Coordinates of C-alpha atoms in Angstrom, one line a residue:
I1 CA 151.5 114.0 30.5
A2 CA 150.2 111.5 32.5
P3 CA 149.0 112.0 35.9
R4 CA 150.8 110.1 38.4
S5 CA 149.5 107.5 40.2
G6 CA 149.2 108.1 44.3
A7 CA 152.0 107.3 45.6
S8 CA 154.7 108.2 43.0
A9 CA 152.9 111.5 43.4
Q10 CA 153.2 111.6 47.2
L11 CA 157.0 110.6 46.6
A12 CA 157.3 113.5 44.0
A13 CA 155.9 115.8 47.0
V14 CA 158.4 114.5 49.5
T15 CA 161.3 114.6 47.7
A16 CA 160.1 118.1 46.2
A17 CA 159.6 119.1 49.6
V18 CA 163.6 117.5 50.6
R19 CA 164.7 119.7 47.7
A20 CA 163.0 123.4 49.1
C21 CA 164.0 123.1 52.8
E22 CA 167.8 122.1 51.0
R23 CA 168.1 125.6 48.9
A24 CA 166.6 127.9 52.0
D25 CA 169.2 126.0 54.4
L26 CA 167.2 123.9 56.0
W27 CA 168.6 120.9 55.5
H28 CA 167.7 119.7 59.1
L29 CA 163.8 119.8 58.2
A30 CA 165.1 118.2 55.3
L31 CA 166.8 115.8 57.1
A32 CA 163.2 114.9 59.5
L33 CA 161.7 114.1 55.5
L34 CA 164.5 112.2 54.5
P35 CA 163.1 108.5 56.5
E36 CA 159.3 109.4 55.4
M37 CA 161.0 109.6 51.8
L38 CA 162.9 106.6 52.1
T39 CA 160.7 104.3 54.5
S40 CA 159.3 101.2 52.2
G41 CA 156.2 99.9 52.6
R42 CA 154.5 103.9 51.6
G43 CA 153.4 102.1 47.6
Y44 CA 156.7 103.5 46.4
E45 CA 160.4 103.3 45.8
P46 CA 162.9 105.8 46.2
N47 CA 164.3 106.8 43.5
L48 CA 167.0 108.4 42.1
L49 CA 166.2 111.9 42.4
S50 CA 165.0 111.6 45.7
F51 CA 168.2 109.9 47.4
T52 CA 170.2 112.8 45.3
A53 CA 168.2 115.1 46.9
G54 CA 169.3 113.4 50.3
L55 CA 172.5 113.3 49.5
R56 CA 173.1 117.7 48.9
V57 CA 170.9 118.1 52.5
C58 CA 173.8 116.4 53.3
E59 CA 176.6 118.1 51.4
K60 CA 174.9 121.2 52.6
G61 CA 174.7 120.5 56.6
R62 CA 178.0 118.7 56.5
L63 CA 177.2 115.5 57.1
G64 CA 179.2 113.3 55.6
R65 CA 178.5 110.1 57.6
H66 CA 174.8 110.2 56.6
A67 CA 176.2 110.6 53.1
T68 CA 177.5 107.5 52.9
Q69 CA 174.8 105.6 54.7
L70 CA 172.2 107.3 52.2
L71 CA 174.8 105.7 49.0
E72 CA 174.6 101.9 51.0
E73 CA 170.9 102.7 50.9
M74 CA 171.1 103.8 47.5
K75 CA 172.5 99.8 46.4
S76 CA 169.8 97.8 48.8
C77 CA 167.3 99.7 46.4
S78 CA 168.7 97.8 43.7
L79 CA 169.7 101.8 42.2
Q80 CA 173.0 103.2 41.0
P81 CA 174.5 106.4 42.1
S82 CA 175.0 108.7 39.2
T83 CA 178.1 110.9 38.9
I84 CA 175.8 114.3 40.6
S85 CA 175.0 111.7 43.3
C86 CA 178.5 110.8 44.1
N87 CA 179.6 114.2 44.1
A88 CA 177.1 115.3 46.6
A89 CA 179.0 112.4 49.1
L90 CA 182.2 113.3 48.3
S91 CA 181.5 117.3 49.4
A92 CA 179.2 115.9 52.3
C93 CA 182.4 113.7 53.4
A94 CA 184.8 116.9 52.6
S95 CA 182.6 119.9 54.6
S96 CA 183.1 117.2 57.5
Q97 CA 186.5 116.2 57.1
H98 CA 185.8 112.2 56.9
W99 CA 188.8 111.6 54.3
E100 CA 188.7 107.8 54.8
M101 CA 184.7 107.8 53.4
A102 CA 185.2 110.0 50.4
V103 CA 188.4 108.1 49.6
G104 CA 185.9 104.8 49.6
V105 CA 182.9 106.5 47.9
L106 CA 185.1 107.5 45.4
G107 CA 186.8 103.9 44.7
S108 CA 182.7 103.0 45.2
A109 CA 182.2 105.7 42.1
A110 CA 185.6 104.5 40.0
W111 CA 184.7 100.9 40.4
Q112 CA 180.6 100.8 39.3
G113 CA 182.4 102.9 36.1
L114 CA 181.0 106.2 36.9
E115 CA 182.3 109.5 35.1
V116 CA 184.7 111.3 37.6
N117 CA 184.9 114.6 36.5
A118 CA 187.1 117.5 37.5
I119 CA 184.2 118.1 40.6
T120 CA 184.5 114.6 41.0
V121 CA 188.7 114.7 41.9
A122 CA 188.6 118.1 43.6
S123 CA 185.9 117.2 46.3
A124 CA 187.8 114.3 47.5
I125 CA 191.0 115.8 47.4
A126 CA 189.1 118.7 49.5
T127 CA 188.4 116.3 51.9
L128 CA 192.4 115.8 52.1
G129 CA 193.2 119.2 53.5
S130 CA 197.0 120.0 53.6
D131 CA 197.7 115.8 53.0
W132 CA 198.8 116.7 49.9
K133 CA 200.8 113.3 49.2
R134 CA 197.2 111.2 49.9
A135 CA 195.8 114.2 47.4
A136 CA 198.7 113.1 45.1
S137 CA 197.9 110.3 44.9
L138 CA 193.7 110.6 44.0
L139 CA 195.2 112.2 40.3

């Protein structure tokens, strides 16, 4: 295993701290670390893993708006979200009851050619709650 450069080691450490906070249900602490991880000019660029860690924090914290902002930030860094990162964003939108954002995330995922799996559709449908007509339209 090749040693990491200082910048990539720092990104890995911050990403690991965000993930540890997320697993310990300390999403508010993880959220405080996100600017550190995502701020450019630190000698490293955030990667798919660091963004996905941030999206999972948004999922745990029921922060749909933050999740969609992170997806936009990914695009500005020329990174394409994965199915896992989109699912985390959809879950964040569902738990914060932002169905409009969830539908936008789902449409963007399909447009980008991401695999839309059962978790993706279930998360999107969950945002619609009792609005069964809209939920059926997603199928």
